[in-house]
Amino acid sequence: MKLFGVRLPAMSSLLIWGLLWELIGRAEFSFFVPPLSQVFSTLFEIFGTKAFQSALYETAYAFISGVFFAIVIGIPTGIFMGKNRLLDELLLPWVNIFLSAPLTALVPVLMVLFGFGMKSIIITTTLFAIWIIILNARAGVLQINRSLVEMATSFGASPWDAFTKVYVWAALPEILGGVRIGVIRAVKGVIIGQLLISIAGFGALFELYSANFLMSHFWAVLIVLFGLAFTISEFLAYLERRVSYYAAKR
Amino acid sequence: MDMLQTNVQTEITTAAQADIAVSVSNVSKNYGDVEALRDLSLEFPRGQLTSLLGPSGCGKTTLLKIIAGLLDPTSGDVLVDGKAVTGPGPDRAFVFQDFALLPWASVMRNVAFGLELRGVAKSEREAIAEKYIANVGLSGFEKSYPHELSGGMRQRVGLARALSVDADVLLMDEPFSAVDEQTRRKFQEDLLSLVANENKTFIFVTHSIEEAVYVSDQIAILLPRPSRVSDIIRPTGLREKDMLTIRRDPEYLDIVDEIWASLRSYVE
Ligand SMILES: Nc1ncnc2c1ncn2[C@@H]1O[C@H](COP(=O)(O)OP(=O)(O)OP(=O)(O)O)[C@@H](O)[C@H]1O
Ligand SMILES: [Mg+2]
């Protein structure tokens, strides 16, 4: 973005919104919106507390495990669906249903099946993330240039070689795109899990702060969460740019 | 008794095939209702270049892929060095019309990729690849990526990859059709020296009558679907001549005319 001929750094619009937030907060417009500066000072305050750190740890643990399973199961599933017509016909309807299904409604079922603990939260997180990862990996494989596969076969590639040396790389731009969106959905999943299944992690903090009208605490945790999700998604976007040199030339 | 007879028969065939590298007998191929090849038989002499020439859609690529082991024939057999083809093998290497380079891999890795798939150690395969990269005139581009190269350079990479696995038979599907005319002429000359210097059997698909006559020891003319070999032409006289004057040679011009005369009725 350019302003009066000066190039502004990326996301400088956030400054304007931050300023607006501060002003609205100072005007004491609503208890719901404390000034941004107060939110930040609360953030530094609670950062060192035991409650915050264990919440961060619990959330990160559930989130990372959930995303891990979504990736490790989702990418191969998507690739196999792209390679195998039969598997594709069998699974695609389900993937599409779950992609658009209101997964929150499934959470109680998961609680019955897997209990009220971490396990259910991780599974919820995985369920939020996995479908788009599968679909994107599948789309990535479907657009692979046939002759690349034939080339590998003609030089004697084993199915494993073809998988690791051709399919994964040829589909990588789509796979990374899917993982990025999946990760963002996993953030939703982990918080919903923590709110609905067992009041734990950040979910518990949200619950606690909003029930007690501790609005600057509430916003502080939300900002931390946003910051984490944003960082991960930017990192994945960076990886996507790293492979973009060949994405258009496959 | 039966055994004996088979043995004798095998011996006779082996003797007759001494200088036949690839033999295709009674191959048919159907794609669903489409009959691409019908009862096609053709022999490819060792150390020579045979062109497959014919109108678009007549099944040249199909035949080449069957020889490569990438496609199964509906019926019929392909023998390479007397052994039946059941799939791809180290005795054959393919050069693709669209180059088929890994876009995420450097020139070095692409050229060495055939060897990589065969489990050759990295230092060894890179030494071999290095040699062929130099042979095709791409020294200095080892670290470049395919998208940084011109079409002609990309096909040199494809060629170097096929050469570096040191297969006896090189299968080339219109390898020069995606490069510009001048590069193409240079490639044709290079191909002639390659056939002369490497003791390999080349099977070369082309659309171009001139190209076929210029580079081939033997030209198999295929007719439109369902395809058979309608004629085999051997421009033997031309192979002795200087590659720079072939295009002015009366024999060259005659053969080009002759082939066109036999093909023109099939081109609408
Ligand atoms: N996978 C396929 N499924 C169905 N039909 C096919 C398939 N591949 C090829 N064909 C048909 O078989 C015939 C021969 O195809 P092939 O690609 O071998 O021709 P070609 O001689 O190489 O043509 P060109 O000169 O245009 O490359 C064509 O009519 C084509 O439509
Ligand atoms: Mg073809």
XYZ file of C-alpha atoms and ligand atoms in Angstrom:
550
model
C 0.000 0.000 0.000
C 1.175 3.537 -0.763
C 0.200 6.728 1.028
C 1.298 10.151 -0.324
C 3.894 8.358 -2.384
C 5.406 6.645 0.662
C 5.473 2.881 0.693
C 3.870 1.609 3.862
C 5.083 -1.631 5.387
C 2.749 -4.608 5.165
C -0.169 -4.585 7.583
C 0.226 -0.960 8.578
C -3.545 -0.815 8.375
C -3.492 -2.742 11.653
C -2.036 0.387 13.254
C -5.087 2.389 12.251
C -7.437 -0.228 13.662
C -5.329 -0.440 16.813
C -5.542 3.322 17.212
C -9.310 3.259 16.692
C -9.597 0.515 19.308
C -7.571 2.576 21.770
C -9.778 5.641 21.197
C -13.028 3.711 21.576
C -11.627 2.097 24.709
C -10.623 5.439 26.211
C -14.034 6.875 25.433
C -15.396 4.146 27.701
C -17.897 3.349 25.043
C -18.536 -0.130 26.412
C -17.069 -2.283 29.149
C -16.669 -4.843 26.408
C -13.914 -2.813 24.734
C -11.137 -1.787 27.100
C -8.339 0.338 25.593
C -5.836 -1.649 23.583
C -2.976 -0.446 25.769
C -4.707 -1.887 28.798
C -5.194 -5.182 26.973
C -1.508 -5.320 26.257
C -0.463 -4.523 29.793
C -2.852 -7.274 30.994
C -1.250 -9.550 28.439
C 2.199 -8.993 29.930
C 0.787 -9.454 33.403
C -0.874 -12.799 32.754
C 1.941 -14.013 30.547
C 3.987 -15.085 33.542
C 1.133 -16.645 35.465
C 0.908 -20.344 36.008
C -2.689 -20.449 34.743
C -1.776 -18.853 31.446
C 1.287 -20.982 30.869
C -0.484 -24.246 31.534
C -3.363 -23.103 29.309
C -0.876 -22.274 26.582
C 0.780 -25.637 27.025
C -2.515 -27.571 26.972
C -3.749 -25.721 23.927
C -0.474 -26.052 22.050
C -0.332 -29.740 22.869
C -3.867 -30.413 21.624
C -3.381 -28.182 18.612
C -0.047 -29.651 17.532
C -1.210 -33.236 18.027
C -4.449 -32.554 16.172
C -2.690 -30.902 13.271
C -0.068 -33.652 13.253
C -2.682 -36.378 12.811
C -4.582 -34.315 10.246
C -1.418 -33.958 8.164
C -0.083 -37.471 8.601
C -3.425 -39.066 7.787
C -4.789 -36.407 5.449
C -1.957 -36.025 2.951
C -1.488 -39.738 2.149
C -5.263 -40.234 2.024
C -5.647 -37.366 -0.418
C -2.763 -38.613 -2.545
C -4.160 -42.152 -2.653
C -7.586 -40.788 -3.561
C -6.028 -38.862 -6.420
C -4.208 -41.983 -7.608
C -6.934 -44.556 -7.173
C -10.354 -44.173 -8.799
C -12.050 -46.739 -6.572
C -10.801 -45.234 -3.330
C -11.774 -41.827 -4.638
C -15.338 -42.876 -5.437
C -15.613 -44.459 -1.997
C -14.251 -41.599 0.070
C -14.957 -38.389 -1.817
C -18.628 -38.064 -0.803
C -17.662 -38.426 2.860
C -14.851 -35.940 2.617
C -17.186 -33.415 1.025
C -19.895 -34.007 3.626
C -17.497 -33.571 6.524
C -15.871 -30.553 4.931
C -19.125 -28.635 5.029
C -20.758 -30.385 7.982
C -21.289 -28.439 11.214
C -18.581 -30.362 13.047
C -19.423 -28.680 16.338
C -22.586 -30.761 16.379
C -20.448 -33.886 16.294
C -18.482 -32.973 19.386
C -20.988 -34.491 21.844
C -20.770 -37.772 19.898
C -17.005 -37.677 20.232
C -17.375 -37.119 23.951
C -19.469 -40.254 24.217
C -16.988 -42.219 22.163
C -13.689 -40.912 23.477
C -14.429 -39.403 26.852
C -14.069 -35.917 28.245
C -10.318 -35.544 28.045
C -7.486 -34.526 25.829
C -8.168 -37.386 23.414
C -11.516 -35.943 22.364
C -10.065 -32.460 22.016
C -7.290 -33.725 19.768
C -9.752 -35.669 17.643
C -11.959 -32.593 17.323
C -8.965 -30.576 16.190
C -8.036 -33.231 13.649
C -11.605 -33.389 12.366
C -11.641 -29.655 11.779
C -8.387 -29.670 9.859
C -8.231 -32.924 7.947
C -10.892 -32.629 5.230
C -9.478 -29.642 3.423
C -6.013 -31.209 3.654
C -7.333 -34.376 2.004
C -9.170 -32.450 -0.704
C -6.187 -30.290 -1.541
C -3.724 -33.182 -1.652
C -6.168 -34.965 -3.939
C -6.497 -31.932 -6.198
C -2.716 -31.626 -6.273
C -2.319 -35.206 -7.411
C -5.076 -34.930 -10.007
C -3.294 -32.109 -11.793
C 0.036 -33.968 -11.977
C 1.416 -34.106 -15.465
C 0.865 -37.692 -16.658
C 4.182 -37.785 -18.381
C 6.061 -37.124 -15.105
C 4.527 -40.282 -13.718
C 5.285 -42.168 -16.915
C 8.839 -40.855 -16.817
C 9.364 -42.167 -13.291
C 7.767 -45.501 -14.205
C 9.849 -45.840 -17.342
C 13.031 -45.372 -15.315
C 11.914 -48.125 -12.985
C 10.459 -46.200 -10.045
C 8.915 -48.404 -7.370
C 5.496 -47.279 -6.137
C 7.213 -45.912 -3.022
C 9.723 -43.943 -5.128
C 6.928 -42.578 -7.286
C 5.079 -41.531 -4.140
C 7.979 -39.833 -2.358
C 9.898 -38.470 -5.333
C 7.123 -37.441 -7.701
C 3.589 -37.355 -6.302
C 4.367 -35.546 -3.053
C 6.492 -32.899 -4.738
C 4.244 -32.376 -7.719
C 1.290 -31.887 -5.400
C 3.231 -29.865 -2.821
C 1.886 -26.396 -3.708
C -1.711 -27.628 -3.289
C -0.784 -29.678 -0.222
C 0.741 -26.660 1.504
C -2.292 -24.570 0.633
C -4.498 -27.232 2.197
C -2.343 -27.465 5.313
C -2.475 -23.700 5.739
C -6.275 -23.607 5.628
C -6.413 -26.776 7.727
C -4.270 -25.192 10.419
C -6.545 -22.175 10.601
C -9.533 -24.502 10.966
C -7.633 -26.444 13.630
C -7.401 -23.295 15.745
C -11.187 -23.156 15.668
C -11.340 -26.869 16.421
C -9.085 -26.781 19.425
C -10.919 -23.870 21.055
C -14.340 -25.368 20.377
C -13.064 -28.651 21.789
C -11.748 -26.944 24.885
C -15.011 -25.087 25.397
C -17.367 -27.983 24.795
C -15.542 -31.107 25.896
C -13.677 -30.194 28.990
C -13.092 -26.674 30.088
C -9.360 -26.689 29.512
C -6.556 -24.631 28.051
C -7.425 -21.349 26.379
C -11.031 -22.432 26.236
C -11.084 -22.471 30.035
C -9.485 -19.031 30.157
C -12.073 -17.633 27.747
C -14.810 -19.144 29.822
C -13.346 -17.821 33.063
C -12.660 -14.300 31.836
C -15.930 -13.746 30.029
C -17.959 -15.155 32.920
C -16.225 -12.686 35.212
C -16.352 -9.806 32.747
C -12.543 -9.572 32.712
C -12.602 -8.077 29.269
C -8.981 -7.019 28.936
C -7.935 -10.545 30.003
C -10.335 -11.958 27.458
C -8.950 -9.824 24.656
C -5.374 -10.501 25.703
C -5.829 -14.255 25.309
C -7.631 -13.728 22.029
C -4.733 -11.633 20.744
C -2.241 -14.313 21.753
C -4.327 -16.900 19.924
C -4.652 -14.712 16.870
C -0.922 -14.014 16.926
C -0.080 -17.707 17.059
C -2.482 -18.649 14.279
C -1.268 -15.762 12.175
C 2.386 -16.685 12.640
C 1.822 -20.313 11.681
C -0.276 -19.379 8.680
C 2.316 -16.825 7.523
C 5.038 -19.446 7.912
C 3.063 -21.835 5.712
C 2.397 -19.060 3.218
C 6.147 -18.502 3.139
C 6.688 -22.194 2.376
C 4.073 -21.933 -0.366
C 5.992 -19.051 -1.910
C 9.144 -21.154 -1.743
C 7.549 -23.721 -4.084
C 5.714 -21.213 -6.250
C 8.631 -21.129 -8.686
C 7.477 -24.441 -10.023
C 3.804 -24.342 -9.123
C 2.910 -22.657 -12.390
C 5.225 -24.790 -14.493
C 4.220 -28.339 -13.714
C 9.812 -84.505 -28.232
C 7.876 -81.342 -27.802
C 10.622 -79.941 -25.627
C 13.224 -80.661 -28.214
C 11.253 -78.970 -30.908
C 10.796 -75.830 -28.822
C 14.505 -75.749 -28.074
C 15.454 -76.019 -31.692
C 12.949 -73.357 -32.550
C 14.320 -70.972 -29.898
C 17.825 -71.445 -31.182
C 16.789 -70.671 -34.725
C 14.968 -67.542 -33.628
C 17.914 -66.406 -31.510
C 20.278 -66.801 -34.428
C 17.990 -64.856 -36.719
C 17.602 -62.127 -34.122
C 21.307 -61.647 -33.576
C 21.169 -58.140 -34.958
C 17.559 -57.374 -34.114
C 17.410 -55.413 -30.871
C 13.663 -55.026 -30.606
C 11.034 -57.045 -32.318
C 7.336 -56.355 -32.268
C 5.117 -59.156 -33.465
C 1.387 -59.105 -34.141
C 0.720 -56.377 -31.619
C -2.810 -55.064 -31.312
C -3.983 -52.401 -28.935
C -7.524 -51.315 -28.225
C -8.535 -48.411 -26.058
C -12.079 -49.447 -25.278
C -13.770 -49.238 -28.664
C -10.886 -47.460 -30.315
C -8.659 -49.848 -32.189
C -5.298 -48.084 -32.206
C -2.996 -50.839 -33.470
C -4.006 -53.984 -35.338
C -1.649 -56.892 -35.845
C 1.430 -54.734 -36.171
C 4.805 -56.389 -36.678
C 8.114 -54.608 -36.998
C 11.771 -55.288 -36.296
C 14.334 -52.787 -35.109
C 17.952 -53.567 -36.104
C 20.566 -53.078 -33.398
C 22.677 -49.952 -33.508
C 20.370 -48.268 -35.994
C 17.770 -45.554 -35.892
C 14.270 -46.526 -36.920
C 11.654 -43.825 -37.377
C 7.955 -44.341 -36.911
C 6.249 -42.009 -39.326
C 2.560 -41.582 -39.855
C -0.398 -39.271 -39.631
C -1.514 -37.866 -36.295
C -3.450 -40.281 -34.145
C -2.257 -43.389 -35.961
C -0.768 -44.937 -32.835
C 2.922 -44.035 -32.896
C 3.010 -43.035 -29.250
C 0.965 -46.099 -28.376
C 3.486 -48.381 -30.062
C 6.409 -46.632 -28.395
C 4.809 -46.912 -24.965
C 4.108 -50.590 -25.530
C 7.782 -51.122 -26.344
C 8.696 -49.084 -23.256
C 6.499 -51.334 -21.139
C 4.344 -48.398 -20.084
C 1.294 -49.868 -21.819
C 0.230 -53.477 -22.181
C -0.718 -54.592 -25.684
C -4.150 -56.140 -26.067
C -2.449 -58.998 -27.901
C 0.927 -59.722 -29.438
C 4.487 -59.694 -28.121
C 7.396 -57.349 -27.853
C 10.879 -58.813 -27.507
C 13.874 -56.769 -26.444
C 17.094 -58.718 -26.861
C 14.960 -61.817 -27.266
C 13.251 -61.311 -23.902
C 9.552 -60.568 -23.703
C 8.671 -57.127 -22.378
C 6.462 -57.193 -19.308
C 7.153 -53.704 -18.013
C 9.739 -50.948 -18.027
C 13.321 -52.156 -17.787
C 16.886 -50.863 -17.580
C 17.481 -51.874 -21.209
C 15.209 -49.082 -22.447
C 15.120 -45.342 -21.813
C 12.431 -42.893 -22.884
C 12.770 -39.334 -24.163
C 9.484 -37.470 -23.806
C 7.880 -35.044 -26.203
C 7.088 -32.645 -23.337
C 10.501 -33.296 -21.708
C 8.954 -34.621 -18.450
C 11.488 -32.879 -16.223
C 10.951 -32.569 -12.488
C 10.277 -28.826 -12.147
C 11.444 -28.807 -8.521
C 14.777 -30.403 -9.284
C 17.964 -28.935 -10.694
C 19.406 -29.977 -14.054
C 21.876 -32.187 -12.189
C 19.190 -34.022 -10.235
C 17.003 -34.364 -13.324
C 19.781 -35.873 -15.401
C 20.747 -38.194 -12.554
C 17.136 -39.098 -11.761
C 17.112 -42.328 -13.762
C 20.219 -43.453 -11.888
C 18.755 -42.259 -8.598
C 15.742 -44.520 -9.156
C 18.123 -47.373 -9.847
C 19.775 -46.847 -6.495
C 23.143 -45.573 -7.738
C 25.025 -43.706 -4.999
C 24.858 -39.920 -5.156
C 28.508 -39.190 -5.904
C 28.653 -41.881 -8.558
C 25.464 -40.857 -10.315
C 26.427 -37.195 -10.277
C 29.760 -38.006 -11.878
C 27.964 -39.869 -14.654
C 25.345 -37.140 -15.019
C 28.078 -34.511 -15.163
C 29.590 -36.273 -18.139
C 26.330 -36.376 -20.054
C 25.453 -32.808 -19.126
C 28.732 -31.837 -20.766
C 27.989 -34.124 -23.735
C 24.733 -32.380 -24.519
C 26.389 -28.980 -24.081
C 24.836 -27.887 -20.814
C 27.972 -27.490 -18.694
C 27.492 -24.603 -16.292
C 23.744 -25.178 -15.994
C 23.928 -28.021 -13.462
C 22.319 -25.922 -10.753
C 19.671 -24.328 -12.968
C 16.038 -25.319 -12.768
C 13.940 -26.366 -15.765
C 11.906 -23.148 -15.769
C 15.128 -21.205 -16.248
C 15.965 -23.070 -19.463
C 14.761 -22.716 -23.044
C 12.764 -25.511 -24.670
C 15.815 -26.735 -26.531
C 17.890 -26.837 -23.363
C 15.150 -28.700 -21.543
C 15.103 -31.394 -24.170
C 18.880 -31.669 -23.861
C 18.309 -32.407 -20.185
C 15.756 -35.072 -21.138
C 18.218 -36.550 -23.588
C 21.076 -36.513 -21.076
C 18.838 -38.272 -18.548
C 18.030 -41.015 -21.051
C 21.678 -41.378 -22.077
C 23.026 -41.502 -18.549
C 21.215 -44.730 -17.672
C 23.127 -46.324 -20.550
C 20.170 -48.276 -21.930
C 20.573 -50.255 -25.145
C 17.387 -48.900 -26.635
C 16.410 -45.236 -26.743
C 12.741 -44.526 -27.277
C 12.094 -40.992 -28.458
C 8.572 -39.636 -28.847
C 8.702 -36.597 -31.116
C 11.581 -35.291 -29.027
C 12.202 -32.265 -31.217
C 8.659 -31.165 -31.948
C 8.534 -28.637 -29.114
C 11.730 -26.807 -30.017
C 12.331 -24.131 -32.609
C 13.409 -24.912 -36.160
C 17.095 -23.997 -35.803
C 17.487 -25.922 -32.562
C 15.704 -28.794 -34.212
C 18.203 -28.905 -37.077
C 21.061 -28.852 -34.625
C 19.427 -31.690 -32.690
C 19.030 -33.731 -35.849
C 22.734 -33.384 -36.587
C 23.600 -34.270 -32.998
C 21.324 -37.269 -33.224
C 23.171 -38.511 -36.316
C 26.500 -38.359 -34.477
C 24.912 -40.017 -31.475
C 23.691 -42.941 -33.586
C 27.125 -43.180 -35.187
C 29.076 -43.029 -31.919
C 26.934 -44.797 -29.351
C 26.150 -48.378 -30.062
C 22.488 -47.970 -29.243
C 19.224 -48.727 -30.954
C 17.072 -45.670 -31.501
C 13.329 -45.732 -32.019
C 12.238 -42.315 -33.065
C 8.715 -41.036 -33.538
C 8.217 -38.057 -35.795
C 5.593 -36.220 -37.775
C 8.075 -34.799 -40.170
C 8.922 -36.649 -43.363
C 12.076 -34.578 -43.869
C 13.247 -35.273 -40.349
C 12.628 -38.998 -40.723
C 14.567 -39.190 -43.974
C 17.373 -37.053 -42.592
C 18.062 -39.092 -39.453
C 16.860 -42.652 -40.123
C 18.449 -45.907 -41.120
C 14.974 -47.318 -41.504
C 11.595 -45.611 -41.746
C 8.429 -47.493 -40.878
C 5.387 -45.853 -42.374
C 2.243 -46.392 -40.352
C -1.221 -45.993 -41.782
C -4.170 -44.426 -39.958
C -6.041 -46.383 -37.315
C -6.150 -49.312 -36.898
C -2.497 -49.011 -37.617
C -0.183 -51.428 -39.401
C 3.170 -50.918 -41.038
C 2.413 -50.107 -44.640
C 5.958 -49.717 -45.863
C 9.552 -49.818 -44.688
C 12.014 -47.493 -46.373
C 15.774 -47.666 -45.862
C 17.600 -44.526 -46.993
C 20.879 -46.473 -46.798
C 22.726 -44.341 -49.336
C 22.243 -41.230 -47.237
C 24.001 -42.554 -44.135
C 27.359 -42.501 -45.892
C 27.002 -38.868 -46.884
C 28.084 -35.703 -45.140
C 25.289 -34.525 -42.880
C 25.636 -30.979 -44.179
C 24.796 -31.875 -47.761
C 22.131 -34.533 -47.227
C 19.288 -32.074 -47.730
C 20.522 -31.280 -51.250
C 21.021 -34.896 -52.158
C 18.786 -36.199 -54.975
C 18.250 -39.467 -53.110
C 17.038 -37.523 -50.073
C 14.620 -35.502 -52.175
C 13.348 -38.589 -53.961
C 12.659 -40.456 -50.759
C 10.859 -37.459 -49.260
C 8.685 -37.256 -52.380
C 8.022 -40.951 -52.385
C 6.883 -40.959 -48.765
C 4.681 -37.939 -49.298
C 3.108 -39.609 -52.322
C 2.216 -42.646 -50.251
C 0.898 -40.636 -47.300
C -0.936 -37.785 -48.984
C -4.110 -39.718 -49.633
C -4.490 -40.257 -45.872
C -4.279 -36.592 -44.996
C -7.530 -34.758 -45.406
N -5.615 -43.326 -23.169
C -6.338 -43.386 -24.308
N -7.654 -43.670 -24.264
C -8.385 -43.740 -25.393
N -7.902 -43.559 -26.634
C -6.590 -43.276 -26.742
C -5.744 -43.174 -25.596
N -4.482 -42.889 -26.022
C -4.558 -42.819 -27.351
N -5.812 -43.057 -27.794
C -6.258 -43.087 -29.187
O -5.430 -43.992 -29.876
C -5.044 -43.453 -31.117
C -3.536 -43.453 -31.235
O -3.010 -42.520 -30.310
P -1.465 -42.161 -30.255
O -1.286 -41.148 -29.209
O -0.691 -43.408 -30.148
O -1.256 -41.512 -31.692
P 0.027 -40.801 -32.296
O 0.316 -41.476 -33.576
O 1.108 -40.745 -31.294
O -0.535 -39.364 -32.590
P 0.256 -37.979 -32.610
O 1.050 -37.995 -33.855
O -0.850 -36.969 -32.670
O 1.054 -37.914 -31.378
C -5.647 -42.075 -31.219
O -6.768 -42.136 -32.057
C -6.075 -41.737 -29.819
O -7.270 -41.026 -29.849
Mg 2.092 -39.158 -30.238
